[in-house]
């Protein structure tokens, strides 16, 4: 059968930040391939909304939810124990949670996205979620995958900004002096490059126990951004457009299944060709 290796029937995937824009898509992708999913996020209401949307298309019994803050080791441990006690083995971990503060540029206000002004508490908080959170989840769920020799898959969701620097011209606001121009914050680049490093480390660490790790680096997803921004960004992309939210589903299905059984430690960049220019 042509797609046999993509079949995830009998597997369970845990997704962090699952109630967000792409988290929902990863969940749908894995459900389409036959997996059970554990949607995790910080808020119960958002998780219930996500679940309610997914049950319109997929079997309720395959969709579990757990509130889990990835920056809290005790919360991760508690979710792991709850799942293990219920006999749920996590075969796939998708480290997707992140904080992506929107670039605003409010006139007259100190522009805190700029490196010179970037608050240390924001740095610590964003790194705690986007990078340390992926480490902590891998520590708990990856170690468990390695322990019983059944193996598993870790997929880290990075970004095209893991391989190149943000083009700050995209975020410029007319009429603001240079030192007040908003920028994509330094944390985003650091976290995403860090995830690629974490991926390589994990890929070799548990390879003999059958645990593979890869990262997926998506380019910007169209989500009703301003026309001006979309136009500016599109000129940097050979395909001349942003991604649709469902365009990463097939990559997630590939990377989380035996279809990619010989891929390990790689960063799959899907950016409409932006990094080729
Ligand atoms: N949307 C894009 O254009 C794009 C492009 C490239 C990469 N990415 C990456 O894809 C991933 C998902 O992005 P998205 O666009 O869906 O973002 P999003 O903001 O819609 O979703 C992120 C989710 O993470 C959750 N979260 C925040 N703090 C958390 C914590 N402490 N513990 C657990 N969950 C927490 C949020 O509640 C939210 O549901 C991120 O890693 C992002 O960097 C997104």
PDB file of C-alpha atoms and ligand atoms in Angstrom, residues 15-26 40-43 46-47 67-72 95-102 125 128-130 133 137 156-161 184 188 191-192 195 216-223 225 233 242-243 245 248 270, ligand 1:
ATOM      1  CA  UNK A  15       1.232  18.374  21.227  1.00  0.00           C
ATOM      2  CA  UNK A  16       2.220  21.419  23.272  1.00  0.00           C
ATOM      3  CA  UNK A  17       0.582  24.765  22.571  1.00  0.00           C
ATOM      4  CA  UNK A  18      -2.068  22.699  20.784  1.00  0.00           C
ATOM      5  CA  UNK A  19      -4.868  25.266  21.071  1.00  0.00           C
ATOM      6  CA  UNK A  20      -3.015  27.762  18.878  1.00  0.00           C
ATOM      7  CA  UNK A  21      -3.107  28.355  15.146  1.00  0.00           C
ATOM      8  CA  UNK A  22      -0.597  25.692  14.082  1.00  0.00           C
ATOM      9  CA  UNK A  23      -1.087  23.396  17.093  1.00  0.00           C
ATOM     10  CA  UNK A  24      -4.592  22.680  15.825  1.00  0.00           C
ATOM     11  CA  UNK A  25      -3.220  21.897  12.373  1.00  0.00           C
ATOM     12  CA  UNK A  26      -0.616  19.500  13.792  1.00  0.00           C
ATOM     13  CA  UNK A  40      -1.969  20.386  25.837  1.00  0.00           C
ATOM     14  CA  UNK A  41      -1.943  24.132  26.424  1.00  0.00           C
ATOM     15  CA  UNK A  42      -2.077  26.624  29.288  1.00  0.00           C
ATOM     16  CA  UNK A  43      -5.813  27.348  29.314  1.00  0.00           C
ATOM     17  CA  UNK A  46      -8.894  27.307  24.717  1.00  0.00           C
ATOM     18  CA  UNK A  47      -8.284  23.564  24.892  1.00  0.00           C
ATOM     19  CA  UNK A  67      -3.771  21.651  30.791  1.00  0.00           C
ATOM     20  CA  UNK A  68       0.032  21.858  30.819  1.00  0.00           C
ATOM     21  CA  UNK A  69       2.341  24.851  31.140  1.00  0.00           C
ATOM     22  CA  UNK A  70       5.610  23.781  29.493  1.00  0.00           C
ATOM     23  CA  UNK A  71       7.604  26.197  31.619  1.00  0.00           C
ATOM     24  CA  UNK A  72       6.607  24.308  34.784  1.00  0.00           C
ATOM     25  CA  UNK A  95       7.153  20.666  20.890  1.00  0.00           C
ATOM     26  CA  UNK A  96       5.128  23.491  19.399  1.00  0.00           C
ATOM     27  CA  UNK A  97       4.389  25.934  22.264  1.00  0.00           C
ATOM     28  CA  UNK A  98       5.884  29.391  21.941  1.00  0.00           C
ATOM     29  CA  UNK A  99       5.220  32.996  22.733  1.00  0.00           C
ATOM     30  CA  UNK A 100       5.266  35.135  19.631  1.00  0.00           C
ATOM     31  CA  UNK A 101       4.621  38.698  20.752  1.00  0.00           C
ATOM     32  CA  UNK A 102       3.104  40.715  17.958  1.00  0.00           C
ATOM     33  CA  UNK A 125       9.785  34.142  29.933  1.00  0.00           C
ATOM     34  CA  UNK A 128      11.333  29.412  29.286  1.00  0.00           C
ATOM     35  CA  UNK A 129       8.374  28.563  27.036  1.00  0.00           C
ATOM     36  CA  UNK A 130       9.893  28.216  23.560  1.00  0.00           C
ATOM     37  CA  UNK A 133       9.800  24.023  27.575  1.00  0.00           C
ATOM     38  CA  UNK A 137       8.996  17.965  27.681  1.00  0.00           C
ATOM     39  CA  UNK A 156      10.369  20.457  17.376  1.00  0.00           C
ATOM     40  CA  UNK A 157       8.525  23.285  15.666  1.00  0.00           C
ATOM     41  CA  UNK A 158      11.164  25.894  14.883  1.00  0.00           C
ATOM     42  CA  UNK A 159      10.773  28.584  12.186  1.00  0.00           C
ATOM     43  CA  UNK A 160      12.409  29.783   8.995  1.00  0.00           C
ATOM     44  CA  UNK A 161      14.022  32.275  11.389  1.00  0.00           C
ATOM     45  CA  UNK A 184      11.125  41.042  15.571  1.00  0.00           C
ATOM     46  CA  UNK A 188      12.681  34.540  18.487  1.00  0.00           C
ATOM     47  CA  UNK A 191      14.895  30.215  20.624  1.00  0.00           C
ATOM     48  CA  UNK A 192      14.436  28.853  17.113  1.00  0.00           C
ATOM     49  CA  UNK A 195      15.570  24.299  19.000  1.00  0.00           C
ATOM     50  CA  UNK A 216      10.149  21.589  11.140  1.00  0.00           C
ATOM     51  CA  UNK A 217      10.811  25.212  10.247  1.00  0.00           C
ATOM     52  CA  UNK A 218       7.698  26.840   8.826  1.00  0.00           C
ATOM     53  CA  UNK A 219       7.616  30.170   7.091  1.00  0.00           C
ATOM     54  CA  UNK A 220       4.994  32.786   7.990  1.00  0.00           C
ATOM     55  CA  UNK A 221       1.377  31.660   7.943  1.00  0.00           C
ATOM     56  CA  UNK A 222      -1.272  33.991   6.595  1.00  0.00           C
ATOM     57  CA  UNK A 223      -3.559  34.925   9.459  1.00  0.00           C
ATOM     58  CA  UNK A 225      -2.044  40.296   8.855  1.00  0.00           C
ATOM     59  CA  UNK A 233       6.842  39.665   3.065  1.00  0.00           C
ATOM     60  CA  UNK A 242       2.617  33.452   2.798  1.00  0.00           C
ATOM     61  CA  UNK A 243       1.710  29.860   3.743  1.00  0.00           C
ATOM     62  CA  UNK A 245      -2.269  27.240   7.770  1.00  0.00           C
ATOM     63  CA  UNK A 248       2.440  21.994   6.958  1.00  0.00           C
ATOM     64  CA  UNK A 270       9.365  25.007   4.427  1.00  0.00           C
TER      65      UNK A 270
HETATM   66  N1  LIG B   1       2.261  31.119  12.685  1.00  0.00           N
HETATM   67  C1  LIG B   1       3.393  31.273  11.997  1.00  0.00           C
HETATM   68  O1  LIG B   1       3.453  32.023  11.008  1.00  0.00           O
HETATM   69  C2  LIG B   1       4.615  30.505  12.395  1.00  0.00           C
HETATM   70  C3  LIG B   1       5.713  30.500  11.541  1.00  0.00           C
HETATM   71  C4  LIG B   1       6.851  29.821  11.896  1.00  0.00           C
HETATM   72  C5  LIG B   1       6.889  29.135  13.101  1.00  0.00           C
HETATM   73  N2  LIG B   1       5.818  29.149  13.918  1.00  0.00           N
HETATM   74  C6  LIG B   1       5.904  28.415  15.174  1.00  0.00           C
HETATM   75  O2  LIG B   1       4.840  27.487  15.245  1.00  0.00           O
HETATM   76  C7  LIG B   1       4.465  27.289  16.604  1.00  0.00           C
HETATM   77  C8  LIG B   1       2.985  27.578  16.757  1.00  0.00           C
HETATM   78  O3  LIG B   1       2.741  28.913  16.370  1.00  0.00           O
HETATM   79  P1  LIG B   1       1.285  29.518  16.248  1.00  0.00           P
HETATM   80  O4  LIG B   1       1.312  30.472  15.139  1.00  0.00           O
HETATM   81  O5  LIG B   1       0.279  28.430  16.268  1.00  0.00           O
HETATM   82  O6  LIG B   1       1.215  30.369  17.602  1.00  0.00           O
HETATM   83  P2  LIG B   1      -0.012  30.578  18.564  1.00  0.00           P
HETATM   84  O7  LIG B   1       0.341  31.753  19.419  1.00  0.00           O
HETATM   85  O8  LIG B   1      -1.298  30.568  17.818  1.00  0.00           O
HETATM   86  O9  LIG B   1       0.042  29.250  19.473  1.00  0.00           O
HETATM   87  C9  LIG B   1       0.973  29.055  20.474  1.00  0.00           C
HETATM   88  C10 LIG B   1       0.288  28.317  21.615  1.00  0.00           C
HETATM   89  O10 LIG B   1       1.244  28.140  22.671  1.00  0.00           O
HETATM   90  C11 LIG B   1       0.549  28.287  23.878  1.00  0.00           C
HETATM   91  N3  LIG B   1       1.443  28.607  24.986  1.00  0.00           N
HETATM   92  C12 LIG B   1       1.951  29.817  25.347  1.00  0.00           C
HETATM   93  N4  LIG B   1       2.643  29.694  26.482  1.00  0.00           N
HETATM   94  C13 LIG B   1       2.584  28.393  26.845  1.00  0.00           C
HETATM   95  C14 LIG B   1       3.106  27.660  27.935  1.00  0.00           C
HETATM   96  N5  LIG B   1       3.809  28.245  28.917  1.00  0.00           N
HETATM   97  N6  LIG B   1       2.853  26.326  27.998  1.00  0.00           N
HETATM   98  C15 LIG B   1       2.109  25.722  27.037  1.00  0.00           C
HETATM   99  N7  LIG B   1       1.589  26.374  25.983  1.00  0.00           N
HETATM  100  C16 LIG B   1       1.822  27.686  25.894  1.00  0.00           C
HETATM  101  C17 LIG B   1      -0.448  29.410  23.614  1.00  0.00           C
HETATM  102  O11 LIG B   1      -1.488  29.395  24.577  1.00  0.00           O
HETATM  103  C18 LIG B   1      -0.886  29.113  22.202  1.00  0.00           C
HETATM  104  O12 LIG B   1      -2.059  28.318  22.176  1.00  0.00           O
HETATM  105  C19 LIG B   1       5.361  28.234  17.414  1.00  0.00           C
HETATM  106  O13 LIG B   1       6.476  27.505  17.881  1.00  0.00           O
HETATM  107  C20 LIG B   1       5.764  29.278  16.402  1.00  0.00           C
HETATM  108  O14 LIG B   1       6.951  29.916  16.743  1.00  0.00           O
HETATM  109  C21 LIG B   1       4.673  29.816  13.600  1.00  0.00           C
END
